[in-house]
Each structure stands twice: as C-alpha cells, then as structure tokens.
mmCIF file of C-alpha atoms in Angstrom:
data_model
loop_
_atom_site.group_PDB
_atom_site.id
_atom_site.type_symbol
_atom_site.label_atom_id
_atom_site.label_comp_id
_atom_site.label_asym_id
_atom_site.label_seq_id
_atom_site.Cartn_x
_atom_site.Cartn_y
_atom_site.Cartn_z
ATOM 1 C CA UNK V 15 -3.347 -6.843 -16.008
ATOM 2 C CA UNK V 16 -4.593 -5.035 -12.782
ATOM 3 C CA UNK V 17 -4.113 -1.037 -12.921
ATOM 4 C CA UNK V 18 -4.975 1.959 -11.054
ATOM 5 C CA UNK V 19 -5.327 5.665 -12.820
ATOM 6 C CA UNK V 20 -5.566 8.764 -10.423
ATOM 7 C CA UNK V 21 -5.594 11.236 -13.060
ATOM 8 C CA UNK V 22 -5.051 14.592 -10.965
ATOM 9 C CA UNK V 23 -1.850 14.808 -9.224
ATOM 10 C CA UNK V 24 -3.042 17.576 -7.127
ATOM 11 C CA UNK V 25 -6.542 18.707 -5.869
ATOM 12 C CA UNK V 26 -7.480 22.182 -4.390
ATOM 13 C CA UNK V 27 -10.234 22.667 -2.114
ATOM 14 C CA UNK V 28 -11.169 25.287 0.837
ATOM 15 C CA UNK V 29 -11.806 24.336 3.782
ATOM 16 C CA UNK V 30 -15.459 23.760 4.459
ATOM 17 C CA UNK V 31 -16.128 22.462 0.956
ATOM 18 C CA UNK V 32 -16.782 19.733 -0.220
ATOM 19 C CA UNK V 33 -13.779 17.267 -1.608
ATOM 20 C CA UNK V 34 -13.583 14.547 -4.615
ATOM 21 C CA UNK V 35 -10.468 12.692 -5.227
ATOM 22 C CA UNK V 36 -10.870 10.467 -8.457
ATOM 23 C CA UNK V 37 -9.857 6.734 -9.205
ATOM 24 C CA UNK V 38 -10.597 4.469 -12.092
ATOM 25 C CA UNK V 39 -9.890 1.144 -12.308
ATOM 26 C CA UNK V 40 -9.078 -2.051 -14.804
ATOM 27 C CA UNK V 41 -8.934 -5.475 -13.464
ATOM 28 C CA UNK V 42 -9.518 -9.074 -15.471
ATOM 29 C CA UNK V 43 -12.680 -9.766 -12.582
ATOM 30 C CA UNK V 44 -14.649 -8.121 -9.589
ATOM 31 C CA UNK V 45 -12.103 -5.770 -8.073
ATOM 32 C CA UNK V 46 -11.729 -5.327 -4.053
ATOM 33 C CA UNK V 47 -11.174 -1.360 -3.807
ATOM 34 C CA UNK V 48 -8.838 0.168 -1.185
ATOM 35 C CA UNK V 49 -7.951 4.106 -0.371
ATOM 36 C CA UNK V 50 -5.078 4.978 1.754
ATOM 37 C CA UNK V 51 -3.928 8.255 2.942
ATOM 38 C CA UNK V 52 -0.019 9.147 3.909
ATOM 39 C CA UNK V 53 0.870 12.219 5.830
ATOM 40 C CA UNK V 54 4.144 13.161 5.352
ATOM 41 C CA UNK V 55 7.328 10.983 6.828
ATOM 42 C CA UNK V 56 4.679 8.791 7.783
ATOM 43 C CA UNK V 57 3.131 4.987 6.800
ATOM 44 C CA UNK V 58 0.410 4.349 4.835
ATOM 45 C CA UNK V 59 -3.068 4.834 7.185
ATOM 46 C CA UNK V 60 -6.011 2.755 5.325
ATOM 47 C CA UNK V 61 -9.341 4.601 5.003
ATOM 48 C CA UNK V 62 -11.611 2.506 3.472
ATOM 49 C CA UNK V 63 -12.413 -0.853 1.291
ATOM 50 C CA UNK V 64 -14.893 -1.877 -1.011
ATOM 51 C CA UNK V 65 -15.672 -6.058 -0.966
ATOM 52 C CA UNK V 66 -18.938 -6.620 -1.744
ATOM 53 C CA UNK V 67 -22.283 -4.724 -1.026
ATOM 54 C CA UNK V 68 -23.316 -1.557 -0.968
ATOM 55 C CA UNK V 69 -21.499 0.980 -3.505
ATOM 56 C CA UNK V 70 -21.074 3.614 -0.563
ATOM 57 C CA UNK V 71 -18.366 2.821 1.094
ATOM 58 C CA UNK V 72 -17.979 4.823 4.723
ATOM 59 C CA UNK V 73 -14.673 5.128 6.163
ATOM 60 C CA UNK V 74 -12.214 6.669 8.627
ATOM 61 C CA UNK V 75 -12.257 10.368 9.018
ATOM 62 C CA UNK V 76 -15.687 11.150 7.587
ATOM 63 C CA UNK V 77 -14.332 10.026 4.092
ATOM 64 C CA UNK V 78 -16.453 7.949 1.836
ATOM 65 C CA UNK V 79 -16.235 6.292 -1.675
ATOM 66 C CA UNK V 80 -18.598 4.726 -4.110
ATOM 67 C CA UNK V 81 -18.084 2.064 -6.352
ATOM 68 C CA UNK V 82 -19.323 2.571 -10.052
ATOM 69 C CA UNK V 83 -18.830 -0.712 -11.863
ATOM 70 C CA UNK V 84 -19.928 1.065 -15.380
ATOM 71 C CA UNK V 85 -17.464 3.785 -15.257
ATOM 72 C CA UNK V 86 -14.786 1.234 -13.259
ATOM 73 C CA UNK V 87 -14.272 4.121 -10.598
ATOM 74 C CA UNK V 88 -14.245 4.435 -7.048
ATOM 75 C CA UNK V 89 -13.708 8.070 -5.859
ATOM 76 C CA UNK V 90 -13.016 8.924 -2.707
ATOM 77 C CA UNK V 91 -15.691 12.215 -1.370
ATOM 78 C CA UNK V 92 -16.183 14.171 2.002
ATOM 79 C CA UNK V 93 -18.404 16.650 2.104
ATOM 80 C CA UNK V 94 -16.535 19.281 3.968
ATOM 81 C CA UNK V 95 -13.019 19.465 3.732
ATOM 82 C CA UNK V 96 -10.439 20.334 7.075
ATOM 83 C CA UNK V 97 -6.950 21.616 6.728
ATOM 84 C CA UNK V 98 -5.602 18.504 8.463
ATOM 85 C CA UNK V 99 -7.139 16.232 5.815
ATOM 86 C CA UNK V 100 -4.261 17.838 3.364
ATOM 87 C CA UNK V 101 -1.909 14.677 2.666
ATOM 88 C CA UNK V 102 -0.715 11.934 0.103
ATOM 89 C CA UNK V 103 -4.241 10.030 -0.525
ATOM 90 C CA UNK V 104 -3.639 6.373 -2.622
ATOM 91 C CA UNK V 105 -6.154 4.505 -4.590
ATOM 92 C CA UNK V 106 -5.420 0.460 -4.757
ATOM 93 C CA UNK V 107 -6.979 -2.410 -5.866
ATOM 94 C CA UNK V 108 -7.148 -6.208 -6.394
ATOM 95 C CA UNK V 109 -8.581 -8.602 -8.651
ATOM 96 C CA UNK V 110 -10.681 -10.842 -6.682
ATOM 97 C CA UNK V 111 -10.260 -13.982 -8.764
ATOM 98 C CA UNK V 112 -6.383 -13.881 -8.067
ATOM 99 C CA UNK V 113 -5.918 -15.747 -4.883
ATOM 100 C CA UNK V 114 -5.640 -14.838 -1.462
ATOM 101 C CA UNK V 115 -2.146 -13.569 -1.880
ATOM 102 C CA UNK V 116 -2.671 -11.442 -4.801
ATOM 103 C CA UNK V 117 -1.060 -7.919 -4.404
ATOM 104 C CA UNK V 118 -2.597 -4.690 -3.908
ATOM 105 C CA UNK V 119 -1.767 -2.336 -7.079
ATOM 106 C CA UNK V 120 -1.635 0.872 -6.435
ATOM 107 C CA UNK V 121 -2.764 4.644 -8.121
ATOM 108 C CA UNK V 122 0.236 7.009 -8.347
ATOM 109 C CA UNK V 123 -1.202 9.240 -5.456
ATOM 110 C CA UNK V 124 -3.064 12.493 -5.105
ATOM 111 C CA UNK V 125 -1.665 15.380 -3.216
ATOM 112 C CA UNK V 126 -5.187 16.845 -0.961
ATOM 113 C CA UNK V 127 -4.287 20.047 -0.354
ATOM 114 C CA UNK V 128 -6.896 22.066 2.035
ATOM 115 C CA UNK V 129 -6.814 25.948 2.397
ATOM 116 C CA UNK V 130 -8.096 27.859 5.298
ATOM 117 C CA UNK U 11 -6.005 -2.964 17.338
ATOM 118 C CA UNK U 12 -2.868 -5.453 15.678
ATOM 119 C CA UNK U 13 -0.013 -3.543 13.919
ATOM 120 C CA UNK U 14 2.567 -4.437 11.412
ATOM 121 C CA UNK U 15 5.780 -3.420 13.049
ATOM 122 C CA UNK U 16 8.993 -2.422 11.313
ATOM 123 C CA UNK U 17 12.165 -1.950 12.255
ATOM 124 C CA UNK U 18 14.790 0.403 12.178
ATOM 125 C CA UNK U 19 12.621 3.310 10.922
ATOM 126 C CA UNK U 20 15.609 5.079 8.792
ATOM 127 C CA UNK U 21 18.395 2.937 8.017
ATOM 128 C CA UNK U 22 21.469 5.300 6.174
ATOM 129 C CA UNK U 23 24.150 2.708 4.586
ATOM 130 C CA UNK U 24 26.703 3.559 2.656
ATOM 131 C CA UNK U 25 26.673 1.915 -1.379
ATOM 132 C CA UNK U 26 27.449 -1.578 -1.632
ATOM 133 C CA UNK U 27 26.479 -2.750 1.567
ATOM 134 C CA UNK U 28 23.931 -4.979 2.723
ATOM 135 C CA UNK U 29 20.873 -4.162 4.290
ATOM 136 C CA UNK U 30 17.998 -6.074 6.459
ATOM 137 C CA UNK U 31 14.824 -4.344 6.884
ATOM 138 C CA UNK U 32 12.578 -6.000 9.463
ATOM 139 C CA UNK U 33 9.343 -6.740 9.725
ATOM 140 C CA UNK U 34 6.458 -8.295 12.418
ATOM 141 C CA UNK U 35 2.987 -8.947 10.791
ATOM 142 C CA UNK U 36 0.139 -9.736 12.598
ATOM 143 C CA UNK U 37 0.302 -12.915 13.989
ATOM 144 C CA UNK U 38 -2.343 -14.531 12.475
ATOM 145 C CA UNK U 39 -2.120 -13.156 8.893
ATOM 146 C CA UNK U 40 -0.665 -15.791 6.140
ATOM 147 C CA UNK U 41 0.094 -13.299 3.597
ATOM 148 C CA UNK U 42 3.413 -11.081 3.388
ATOM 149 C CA UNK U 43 4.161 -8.158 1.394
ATOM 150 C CA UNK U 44 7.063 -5.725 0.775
ATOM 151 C CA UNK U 45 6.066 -2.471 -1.165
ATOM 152 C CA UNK U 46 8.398 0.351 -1.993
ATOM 153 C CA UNK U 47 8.276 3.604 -2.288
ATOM 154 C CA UNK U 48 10.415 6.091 -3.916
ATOM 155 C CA UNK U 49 9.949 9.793 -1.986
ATOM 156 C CA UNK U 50 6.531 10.978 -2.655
ATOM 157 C CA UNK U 51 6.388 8.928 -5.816
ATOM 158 C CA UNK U 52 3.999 5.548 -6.726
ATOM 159 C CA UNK U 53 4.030 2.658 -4.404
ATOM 160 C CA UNK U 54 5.465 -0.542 -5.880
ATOM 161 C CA UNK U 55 4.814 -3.587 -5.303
ATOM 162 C CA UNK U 56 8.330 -5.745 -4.669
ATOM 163 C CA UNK U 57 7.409 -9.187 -3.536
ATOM 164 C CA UNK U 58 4.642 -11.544 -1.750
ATOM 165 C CA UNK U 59 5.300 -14.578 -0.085
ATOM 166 C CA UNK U 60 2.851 -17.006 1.519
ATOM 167 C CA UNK U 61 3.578 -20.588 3.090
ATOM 168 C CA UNK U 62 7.015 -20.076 3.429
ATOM 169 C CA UNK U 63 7.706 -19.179 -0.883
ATOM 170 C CA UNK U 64 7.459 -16.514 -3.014
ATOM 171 C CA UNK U 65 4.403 -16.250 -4.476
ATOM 172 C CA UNK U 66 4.786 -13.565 -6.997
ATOM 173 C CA UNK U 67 7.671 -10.727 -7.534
ATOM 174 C CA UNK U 68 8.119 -7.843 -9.308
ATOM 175 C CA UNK U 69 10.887 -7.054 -11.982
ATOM 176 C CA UNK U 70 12.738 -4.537 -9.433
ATOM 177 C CA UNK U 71 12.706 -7.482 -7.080
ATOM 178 C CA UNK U 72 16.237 -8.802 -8.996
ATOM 179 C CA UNK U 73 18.776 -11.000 -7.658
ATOM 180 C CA UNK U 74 20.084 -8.542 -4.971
ATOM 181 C CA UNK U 75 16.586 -8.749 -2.749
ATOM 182 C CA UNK U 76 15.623 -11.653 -0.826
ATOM 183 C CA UNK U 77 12.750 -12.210 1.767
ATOM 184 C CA UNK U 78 12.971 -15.012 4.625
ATOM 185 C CA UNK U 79 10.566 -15.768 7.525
ATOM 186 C CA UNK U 80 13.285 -16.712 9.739
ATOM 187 C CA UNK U 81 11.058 -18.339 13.085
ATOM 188 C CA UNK U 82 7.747 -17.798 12.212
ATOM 189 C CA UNK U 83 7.674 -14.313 13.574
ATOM 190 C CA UNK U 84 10.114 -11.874 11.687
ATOM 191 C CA UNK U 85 9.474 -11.184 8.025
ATOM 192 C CA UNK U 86 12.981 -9.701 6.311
ATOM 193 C CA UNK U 87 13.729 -8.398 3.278
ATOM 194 C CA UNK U 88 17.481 -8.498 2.249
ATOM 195 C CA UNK U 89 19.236 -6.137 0.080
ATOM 196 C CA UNK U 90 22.673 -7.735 -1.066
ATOM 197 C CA UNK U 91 24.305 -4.921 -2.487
ATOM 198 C CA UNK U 92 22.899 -1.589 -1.894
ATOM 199 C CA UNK U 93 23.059 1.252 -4.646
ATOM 200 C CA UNK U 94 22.097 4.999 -4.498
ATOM 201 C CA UNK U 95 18.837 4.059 -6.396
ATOM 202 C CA UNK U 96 17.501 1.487 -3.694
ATOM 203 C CA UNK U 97 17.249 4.869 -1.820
ATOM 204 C CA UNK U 98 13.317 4.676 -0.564
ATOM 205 C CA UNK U 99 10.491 4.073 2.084
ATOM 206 C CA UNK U 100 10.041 0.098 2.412
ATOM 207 C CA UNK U 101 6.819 -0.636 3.422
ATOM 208 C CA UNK U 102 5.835 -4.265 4.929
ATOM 209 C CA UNK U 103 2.363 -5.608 5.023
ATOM 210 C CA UNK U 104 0.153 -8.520 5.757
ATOM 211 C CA UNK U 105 -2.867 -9.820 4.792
ATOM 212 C CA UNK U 106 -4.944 -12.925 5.926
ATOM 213 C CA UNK U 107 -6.292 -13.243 2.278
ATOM 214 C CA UNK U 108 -9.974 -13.622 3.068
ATOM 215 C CA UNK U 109 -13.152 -13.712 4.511
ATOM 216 C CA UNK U 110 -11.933 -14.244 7.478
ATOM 217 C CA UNK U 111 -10.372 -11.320 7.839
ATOM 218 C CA UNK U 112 -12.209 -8.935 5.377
ATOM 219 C CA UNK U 113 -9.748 -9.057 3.110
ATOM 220 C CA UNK U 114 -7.828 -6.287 4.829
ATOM 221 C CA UNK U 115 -3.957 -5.351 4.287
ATOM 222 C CA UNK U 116 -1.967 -3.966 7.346
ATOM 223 C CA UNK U 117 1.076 -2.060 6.285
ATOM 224 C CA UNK U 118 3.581 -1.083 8.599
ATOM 225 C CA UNK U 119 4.835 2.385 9.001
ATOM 226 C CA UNK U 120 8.052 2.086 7.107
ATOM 227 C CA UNK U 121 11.617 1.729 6.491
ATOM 228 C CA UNK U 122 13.313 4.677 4.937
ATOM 229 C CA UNK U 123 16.219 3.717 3.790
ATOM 230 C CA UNK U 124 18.997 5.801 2.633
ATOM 231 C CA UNK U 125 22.046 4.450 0.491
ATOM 232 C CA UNK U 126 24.321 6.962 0.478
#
C-alpha cells in the first residue's frame, strides 16, 4: 500500500533562513513525487513533481526538493525563507506501476510558519 | 494556463439534504478525482473515475456519494443524505494520466461545504 509520512506537524523558521520541510515515502514501485502548498480558505496550489531524472527537483516560488530513493524521501528546501511562504505545505505521491488513474496519496500536511 | 473549475465555492445545507458539488476539468484530461478535506486536517482521497466508471473508491465513499459525468463536460459528485460529519473542503481534480501530460494533477480550488 502507497503512504506518505510528514513527521513534523509544524516547522519554525525566520525569515531569511533557510527552510526544510520533510517527507518519506512507501510505495510497491518507482514513486512519482508531488508537493502542494494551501494558504488558508484557499485550493491546493502545486509546487513541484518528481517523474523521472534528476533528484533536484526546482519548482514554483524558489522551492525545491530532492528525491532520495535510499532513504524513500523527498523534502521540500528553500534556501531563504519569506513571511508569505507561511501556509499548509502537502507531500503526495503515486506508485508508478498503478495505471494512469491511480490516485495521489497524500502526507497529513505541514504548517510553514515564517517569522519576521 | 487550464484550470479545474468548481462550483458553488461554500455550499451551507441543512442535515439530510442532498448536495451536488460541481466540477469542470480540463478538457482534455481523462482522469477525474474527488478529494476531501476535513478543516486543516489530511486530504482524502474519495473516488476516481475514468472512461465513464469508477475506477477505484475509498471506504468513506459509501452508498450516499455518487459521481456522474453528465455531457462530457461537468464532473459531479452527489451527496444523498448529508450529515454534520460530511462537513469539509471538496476538492476536484484531473489528470491526463501520462506522458503526455507529465503526469500532472489539476485540482480545483474547492467546495466547502457546510452541513449544518
């Protein structure tokens, strides 16, 4: 069975530093990788995917992520933080051997929250 | 760039009722997806549906949800019987399932639906 783990809840970080927001992963075969991120009353915005290639990921917003098959993880990094990148970030993945309609399982969520 | 529109964006009914939540994927995206989420919790995965079936479902999708593609255009998921627990953000998505679309999912901005 396909799962997600997002172990912190919550991550701290001040402004200007540098932010890490962890996800590990267990699927059955190769997994596509997703991260979303939800500001509040609001949809979720998609930030980045991993397919196939290189482990760094770049995505939307100056966020990245790399893929670590060993330790099944793909964490999601920037390397300076803003206030406005405080918000509801979600880890998701899907096993690639699954079918084209196969669902997207998701991470229970990290709250980013960026101080001034 | 194509959006996955859904409509209303708050829905308040009152227990017992039905509700349709609406949805417009992409037009050229084969794969449909409802996801819900309960306020600020873990996004769930409900139901996908691809060539006019079900493909896979959840166990909270029981017998008081059902999805239709009506005319090719509208994606809807039906609640029967509303109760206070239903109470949640319903998100729709799409997906063309593969290369040919780099395997991306488009989720809409969201129902929230309250069941009061």
């Amino acid at each position: 069975a396909q799962s997600v783990a997002q172990p912190e809840d919550q991550v701290n970080v001040a402004e200007g530093n540098p932010l890490t927001v962890k996800c590990t992963y267990s699927v059955s075969g190769n997994p596509y990788l997703f991260w979303y991120v939800q500001y509040p009353n609001r949809g979720l915005q998609f930030l980045l995917k991993y397919i196939t290639g290189d482990n760094l990921v770049k995505g939307s917003y100056g966020f990245e992520a790399e893929f670590n098959k060993s330790q099944t993880s793909f964490h999601l990094k920037k390397p300076s933080a803003l206030v406005s990148d405080s918000a509801l970030y979600f880890c998701a993945v899907r096993d690639r051997l699954s079918g084209g309609y196969n669902k997207l399982i998701f991470g229970a969520g990290t709250r980013l929250a960026v101080h001034p | 760039e194509p959006e996955v529109t859904q409509t209303p964006s708050h829905q308040v009914t009152q227990m017992g009722q039905e509700v349709i939540l609406r949805c417009v994927p992409i037009s050229n995206h084969l794969y449909f997806y409802w996801y819900r989420q309960i306020l600020g919790q873990k996004v769930e995965f409900l139901v996908s549906f691809y060539n006019n079936e079900i493909s896979e479902k959840s166990e909270i999708f029981d017998d008081q949800f059902s999805v239709e593609r009506p005319d090719g255009s509208n994606f809807t998921l039906k609640i029967r019987s509303t109760k206070l627990e239903d109470s949640a953000m319903y998100f729709c998505a799409s997906s063309g399932g593969g290369r040919q679309t780099n395997y991306g999912y488009t989720f809409g901005s969201g129902t929230r639906l309250t069941v009061v």
